[in-house]
mmCIF file with all atom_site columns, C-alpha atoms in Angstrom:
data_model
loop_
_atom_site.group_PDB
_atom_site.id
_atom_site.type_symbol
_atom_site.label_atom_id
_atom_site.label_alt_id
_atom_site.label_comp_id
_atom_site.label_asym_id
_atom_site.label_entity_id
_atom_site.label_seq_id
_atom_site.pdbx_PDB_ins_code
_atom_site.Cartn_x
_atom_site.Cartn_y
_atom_site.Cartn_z
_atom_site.occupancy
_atom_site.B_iso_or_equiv
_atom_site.pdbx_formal_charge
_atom_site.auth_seq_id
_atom_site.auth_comp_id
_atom_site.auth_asym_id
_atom_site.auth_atom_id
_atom_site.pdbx_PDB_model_num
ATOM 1   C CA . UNK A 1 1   ? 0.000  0.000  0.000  1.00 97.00 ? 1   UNK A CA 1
ATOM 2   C CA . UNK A 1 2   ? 1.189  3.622  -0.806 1.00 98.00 ? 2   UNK A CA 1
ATOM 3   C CA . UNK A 1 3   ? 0.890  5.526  2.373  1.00 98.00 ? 3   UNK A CA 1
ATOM 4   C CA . UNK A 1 4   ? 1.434  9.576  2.952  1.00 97.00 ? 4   UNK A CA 1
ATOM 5   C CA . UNK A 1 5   ? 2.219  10.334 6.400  1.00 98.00 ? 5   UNK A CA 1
ATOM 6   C CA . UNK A 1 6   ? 2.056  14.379 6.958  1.00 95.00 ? 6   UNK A CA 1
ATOM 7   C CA . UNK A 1 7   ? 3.946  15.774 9.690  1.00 94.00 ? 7   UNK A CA 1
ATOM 8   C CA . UNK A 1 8   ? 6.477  12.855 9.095  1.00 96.00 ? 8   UNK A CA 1
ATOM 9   C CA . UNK A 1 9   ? 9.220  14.373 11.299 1.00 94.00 ? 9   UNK A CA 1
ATOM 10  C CA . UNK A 1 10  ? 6.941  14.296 14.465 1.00 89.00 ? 10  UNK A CA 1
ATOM 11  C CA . UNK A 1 11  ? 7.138  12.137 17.388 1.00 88.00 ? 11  UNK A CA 1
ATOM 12  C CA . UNK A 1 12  ? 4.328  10.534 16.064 1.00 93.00 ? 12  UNK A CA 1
ATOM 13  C CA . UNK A 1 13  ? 5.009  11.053 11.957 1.00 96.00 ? 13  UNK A CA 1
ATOM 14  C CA . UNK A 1 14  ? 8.786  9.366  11.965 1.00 97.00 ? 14  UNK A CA 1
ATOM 15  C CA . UNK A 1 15  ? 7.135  6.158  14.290 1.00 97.00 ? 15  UNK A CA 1
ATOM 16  C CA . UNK A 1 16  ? 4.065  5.889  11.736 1.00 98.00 ? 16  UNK A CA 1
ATOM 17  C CA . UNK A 1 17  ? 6.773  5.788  9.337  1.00 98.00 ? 17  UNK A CA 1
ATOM 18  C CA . UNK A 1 18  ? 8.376  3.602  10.204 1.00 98.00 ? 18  UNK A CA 1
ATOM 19  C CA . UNK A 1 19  ? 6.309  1.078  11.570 1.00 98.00 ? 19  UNK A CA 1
ATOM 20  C CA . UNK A 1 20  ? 4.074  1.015  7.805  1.00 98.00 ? 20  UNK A CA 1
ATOM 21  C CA . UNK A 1 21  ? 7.523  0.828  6.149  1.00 98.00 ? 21  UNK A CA 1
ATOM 22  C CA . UNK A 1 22  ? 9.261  -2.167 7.987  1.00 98.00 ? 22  UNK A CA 1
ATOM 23  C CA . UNK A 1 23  ? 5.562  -3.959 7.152  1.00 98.00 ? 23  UNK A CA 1
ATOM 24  C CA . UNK A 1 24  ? 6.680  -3.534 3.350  1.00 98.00 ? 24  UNK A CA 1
ATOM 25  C CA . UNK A 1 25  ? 4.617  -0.415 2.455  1.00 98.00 ? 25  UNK A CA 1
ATOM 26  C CA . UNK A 1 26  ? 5.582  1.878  0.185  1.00 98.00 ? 26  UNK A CA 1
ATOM 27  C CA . UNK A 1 27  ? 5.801  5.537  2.438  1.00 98.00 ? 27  UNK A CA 1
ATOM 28  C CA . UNK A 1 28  ? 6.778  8.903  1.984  1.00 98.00 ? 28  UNK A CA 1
ATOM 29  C CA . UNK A 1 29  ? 6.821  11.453 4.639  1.00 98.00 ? 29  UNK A CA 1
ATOM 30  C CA . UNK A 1 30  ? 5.836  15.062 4.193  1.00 97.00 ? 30  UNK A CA 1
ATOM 31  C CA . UNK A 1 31  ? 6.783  17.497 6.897  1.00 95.00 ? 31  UNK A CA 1
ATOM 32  C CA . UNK A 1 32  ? 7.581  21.269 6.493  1.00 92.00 ? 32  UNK A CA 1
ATOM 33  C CA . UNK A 1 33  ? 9.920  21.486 9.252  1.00 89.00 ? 33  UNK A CA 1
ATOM 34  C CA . UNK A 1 34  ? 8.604  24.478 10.322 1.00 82.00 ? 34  UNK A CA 1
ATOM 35  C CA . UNK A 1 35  ? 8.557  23.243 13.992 1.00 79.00 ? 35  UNK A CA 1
ATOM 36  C CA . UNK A 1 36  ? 12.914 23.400 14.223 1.00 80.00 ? 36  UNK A CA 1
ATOM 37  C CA . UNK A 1 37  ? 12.266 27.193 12.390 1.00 76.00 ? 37  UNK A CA 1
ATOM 38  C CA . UNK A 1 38  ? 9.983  27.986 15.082 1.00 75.00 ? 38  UNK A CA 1
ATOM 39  C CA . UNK A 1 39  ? 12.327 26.440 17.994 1.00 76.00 ? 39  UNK A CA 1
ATOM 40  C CA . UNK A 1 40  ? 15.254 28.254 16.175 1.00 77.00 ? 40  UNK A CA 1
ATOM 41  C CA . UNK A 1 41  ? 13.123 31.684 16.391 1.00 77.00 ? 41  UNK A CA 1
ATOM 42  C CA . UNK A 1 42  ? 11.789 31.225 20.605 1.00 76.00 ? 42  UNK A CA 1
ATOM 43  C CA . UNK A 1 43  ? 15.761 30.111 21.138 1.00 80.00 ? 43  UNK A CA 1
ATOM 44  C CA . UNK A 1 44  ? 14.981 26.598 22.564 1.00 76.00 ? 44  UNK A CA 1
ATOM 45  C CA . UNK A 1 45  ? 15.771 23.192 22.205 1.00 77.00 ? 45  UNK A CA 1
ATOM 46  C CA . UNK A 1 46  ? 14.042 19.511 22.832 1.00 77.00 ? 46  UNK A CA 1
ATOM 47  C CA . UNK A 1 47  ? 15.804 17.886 25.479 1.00 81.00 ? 47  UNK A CA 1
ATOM 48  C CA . UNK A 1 48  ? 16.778 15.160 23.169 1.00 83.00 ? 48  UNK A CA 1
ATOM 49  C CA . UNK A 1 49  ? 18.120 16.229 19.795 1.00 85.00 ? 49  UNK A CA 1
ATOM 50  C CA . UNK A 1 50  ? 16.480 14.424 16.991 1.00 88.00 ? 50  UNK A CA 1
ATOM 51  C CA . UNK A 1 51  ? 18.570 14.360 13.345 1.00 93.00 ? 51  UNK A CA 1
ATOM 52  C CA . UNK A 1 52  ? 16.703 15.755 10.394 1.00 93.00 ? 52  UNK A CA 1
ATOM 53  C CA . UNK A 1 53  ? 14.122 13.886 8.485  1.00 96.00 ? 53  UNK A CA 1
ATOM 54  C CA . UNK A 1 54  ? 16.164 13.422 5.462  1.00 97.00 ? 54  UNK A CA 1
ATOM 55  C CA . UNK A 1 55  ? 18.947 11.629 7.782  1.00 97.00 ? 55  UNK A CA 1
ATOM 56  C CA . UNK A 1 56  ? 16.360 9.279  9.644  1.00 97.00 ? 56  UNK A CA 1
ATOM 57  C CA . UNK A 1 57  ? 15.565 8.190  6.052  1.00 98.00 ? 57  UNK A CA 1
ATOM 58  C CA . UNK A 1 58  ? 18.958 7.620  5.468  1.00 98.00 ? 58  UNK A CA 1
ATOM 59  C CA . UNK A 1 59  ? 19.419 5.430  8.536  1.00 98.00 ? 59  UNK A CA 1
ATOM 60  C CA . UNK A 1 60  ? 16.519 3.537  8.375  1.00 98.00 ? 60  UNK A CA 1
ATOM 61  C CA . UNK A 1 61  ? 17.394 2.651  4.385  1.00 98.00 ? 61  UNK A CA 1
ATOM 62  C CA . UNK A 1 62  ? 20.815 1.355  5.768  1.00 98.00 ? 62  UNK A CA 1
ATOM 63  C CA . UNK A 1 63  ? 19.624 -0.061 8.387  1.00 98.00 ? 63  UNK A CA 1
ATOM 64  C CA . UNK A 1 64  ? 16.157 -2.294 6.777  1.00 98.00 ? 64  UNK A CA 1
ATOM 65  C CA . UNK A 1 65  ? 17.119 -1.327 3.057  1.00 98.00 ? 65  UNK A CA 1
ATOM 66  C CA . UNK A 1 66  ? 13.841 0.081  2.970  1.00 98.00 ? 66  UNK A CA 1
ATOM 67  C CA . UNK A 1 67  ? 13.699 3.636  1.277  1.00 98.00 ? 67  UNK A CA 1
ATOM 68  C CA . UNK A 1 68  ? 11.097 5.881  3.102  1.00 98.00 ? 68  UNK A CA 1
ATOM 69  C CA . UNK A 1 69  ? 10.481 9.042  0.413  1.00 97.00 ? 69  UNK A CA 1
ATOM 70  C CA . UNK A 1 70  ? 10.829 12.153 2.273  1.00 98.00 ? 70  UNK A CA 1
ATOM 71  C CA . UNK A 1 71  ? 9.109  15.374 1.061  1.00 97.00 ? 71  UNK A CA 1
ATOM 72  C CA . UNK A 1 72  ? 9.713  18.839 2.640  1.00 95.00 ? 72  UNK A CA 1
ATOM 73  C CA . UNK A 1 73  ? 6.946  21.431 1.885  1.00 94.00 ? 73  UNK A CA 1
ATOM 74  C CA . UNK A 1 74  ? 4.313  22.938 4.021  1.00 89.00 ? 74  UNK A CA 1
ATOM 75  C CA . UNK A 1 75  ? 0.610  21.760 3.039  1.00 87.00 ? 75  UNK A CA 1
ATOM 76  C CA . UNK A 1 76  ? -1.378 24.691 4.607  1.00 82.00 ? 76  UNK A CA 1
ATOM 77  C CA . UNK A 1 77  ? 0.489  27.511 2.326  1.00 84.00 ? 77  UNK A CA 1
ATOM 78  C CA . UNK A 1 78  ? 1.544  25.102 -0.958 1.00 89.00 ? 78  UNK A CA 1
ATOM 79  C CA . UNK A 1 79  ? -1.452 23.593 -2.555 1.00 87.00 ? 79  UNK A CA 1
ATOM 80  C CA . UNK A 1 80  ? 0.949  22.243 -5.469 1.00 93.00 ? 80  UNK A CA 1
ATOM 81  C CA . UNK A 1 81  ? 2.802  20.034 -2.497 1.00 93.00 ? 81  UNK A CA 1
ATOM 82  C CA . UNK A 1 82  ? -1.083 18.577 -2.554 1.00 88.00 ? 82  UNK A CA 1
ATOM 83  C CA . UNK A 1 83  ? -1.143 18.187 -6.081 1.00 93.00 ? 83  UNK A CA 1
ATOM 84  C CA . UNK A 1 84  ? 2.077  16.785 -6.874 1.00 94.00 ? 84  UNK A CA 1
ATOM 85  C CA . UNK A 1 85  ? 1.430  14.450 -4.162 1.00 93.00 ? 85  UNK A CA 1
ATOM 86  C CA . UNK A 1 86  ? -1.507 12.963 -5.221 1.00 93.00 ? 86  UNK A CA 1
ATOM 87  C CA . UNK A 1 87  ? -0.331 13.059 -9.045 1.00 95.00 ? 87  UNK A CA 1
ATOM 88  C CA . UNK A 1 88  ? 2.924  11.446 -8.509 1.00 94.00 ? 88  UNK A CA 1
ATOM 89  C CA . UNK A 1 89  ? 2.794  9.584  -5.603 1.00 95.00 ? 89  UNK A CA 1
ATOM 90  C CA . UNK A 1 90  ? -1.127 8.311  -5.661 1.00 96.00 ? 90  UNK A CA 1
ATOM 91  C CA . UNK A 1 91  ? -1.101 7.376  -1.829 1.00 97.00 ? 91  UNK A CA 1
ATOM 92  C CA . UNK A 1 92  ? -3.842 5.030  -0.405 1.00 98.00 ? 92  UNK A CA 1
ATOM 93  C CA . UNK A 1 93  ? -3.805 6.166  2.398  1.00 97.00 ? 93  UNK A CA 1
ATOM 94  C CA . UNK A 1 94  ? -3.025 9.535  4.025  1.00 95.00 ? 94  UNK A CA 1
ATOM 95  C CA . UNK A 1 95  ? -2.192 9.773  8.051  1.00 96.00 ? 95  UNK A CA 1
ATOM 96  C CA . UNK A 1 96  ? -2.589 13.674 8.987  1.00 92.00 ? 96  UNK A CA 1
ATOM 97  C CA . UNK A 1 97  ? -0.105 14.517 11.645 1.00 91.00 ? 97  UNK A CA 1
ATOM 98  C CA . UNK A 1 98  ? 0.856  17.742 10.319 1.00 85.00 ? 98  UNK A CA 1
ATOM 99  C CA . UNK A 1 99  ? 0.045  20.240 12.934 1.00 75.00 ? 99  UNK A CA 1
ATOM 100 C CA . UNK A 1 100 ? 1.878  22.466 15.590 1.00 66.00 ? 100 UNK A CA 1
ATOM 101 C CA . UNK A 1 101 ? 1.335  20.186 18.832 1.00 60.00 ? 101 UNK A CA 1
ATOM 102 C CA . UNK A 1 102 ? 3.115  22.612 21.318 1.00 61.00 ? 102 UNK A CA 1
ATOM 103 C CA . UNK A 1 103 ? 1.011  24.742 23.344 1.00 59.00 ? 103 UNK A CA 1
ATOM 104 C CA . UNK A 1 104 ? 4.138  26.982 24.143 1.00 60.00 ? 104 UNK A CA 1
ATOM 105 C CA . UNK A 1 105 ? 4.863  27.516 20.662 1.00 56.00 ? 105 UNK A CA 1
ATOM 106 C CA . UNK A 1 106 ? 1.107  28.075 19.896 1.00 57.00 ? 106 UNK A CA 1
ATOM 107 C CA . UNK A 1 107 ? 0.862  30.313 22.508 1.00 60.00 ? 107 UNK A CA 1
ATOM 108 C CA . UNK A 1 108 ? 3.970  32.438 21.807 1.00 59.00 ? 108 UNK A CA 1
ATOM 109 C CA . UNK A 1 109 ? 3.538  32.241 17.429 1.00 55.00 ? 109 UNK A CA 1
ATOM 110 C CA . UNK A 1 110 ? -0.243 32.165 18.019 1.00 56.00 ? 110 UNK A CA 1
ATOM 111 C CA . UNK A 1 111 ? -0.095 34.710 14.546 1.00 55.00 ? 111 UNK A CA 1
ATOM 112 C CA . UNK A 1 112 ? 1.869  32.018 12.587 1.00 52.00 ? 112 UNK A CA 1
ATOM 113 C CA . UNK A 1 113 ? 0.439  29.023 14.346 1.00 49.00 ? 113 UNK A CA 1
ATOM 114 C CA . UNK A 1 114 ? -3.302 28.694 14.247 1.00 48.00 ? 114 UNK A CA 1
ATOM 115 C CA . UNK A 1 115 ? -3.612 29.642 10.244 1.00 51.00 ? 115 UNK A CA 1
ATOM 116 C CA . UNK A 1 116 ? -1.090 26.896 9.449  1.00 50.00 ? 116 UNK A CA 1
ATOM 117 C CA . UNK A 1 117 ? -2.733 24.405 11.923 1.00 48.00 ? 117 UNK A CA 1
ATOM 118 C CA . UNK A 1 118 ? -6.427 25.453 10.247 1.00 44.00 ? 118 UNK A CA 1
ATOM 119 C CA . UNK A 1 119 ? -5.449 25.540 6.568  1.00 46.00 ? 119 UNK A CA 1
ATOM 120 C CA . UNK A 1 120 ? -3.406 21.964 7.443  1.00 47.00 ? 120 UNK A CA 1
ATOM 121 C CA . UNK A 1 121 ? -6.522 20.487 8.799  1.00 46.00 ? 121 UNK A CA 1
ATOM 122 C CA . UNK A 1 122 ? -8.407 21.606 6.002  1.00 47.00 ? 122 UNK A CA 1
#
């Protein structure tokens, strides 16, 4: 099965991932990375740093020699990310992570963090 996972670099995106990709389905994960902008801007850190999407793809390729797509682009402001999706990829199945989880963050960017959460979900 082709499955789209959006907000692939999340704690709950890169898991999804990879538990639909070690059960031989095809994945790609979408993610705009616009939560490490955000953490860049407030000058903060998670306790545990977690490598970029594009080198967890990496590792998990060497590691299962499965290749997990990955796809950088914000949904909520780049309808052709949408389009190009469904036209080249064709997913199944889409799993909607893509959101900004952190009430901190949405409470200190609440002007750049409810339209993207809203126009996400939509």
């Amino acid at each position: 099965m082709r499955i789209c996972i959006l907000g692939g670099d999340g704690y709950l995106g890169w898991p999804t991932v990879m538990h639909f990709s070690a059960r031989g389905h095809e994945v790609v994960a979408v993610d705009s990375m616009i939560k490490r902008h955000w953490e860049a801007v407030v000058d903060v850190a998670p306790l545990e740093l977690t490598p970029p999407l594009q080198d967890r793809a990496a590792h998990w390729y060497k590691k299962t020699g499965k290749v997990v797509e990955v796809v950088v682009g914000d949904i909520a402001t780049d309808p052709e990310l949408l389009h190009h999706l469904f036209r080249d990829y064709q997913p199944e199945v889409i799993v909607h992570y893509a959101e900004q989880p952190s009430a901190p963050y949405s409470m200190i960017l609440n002007s750049a963090v409810t339209p993207a959460d809203l126009a996400g979900f939509l």
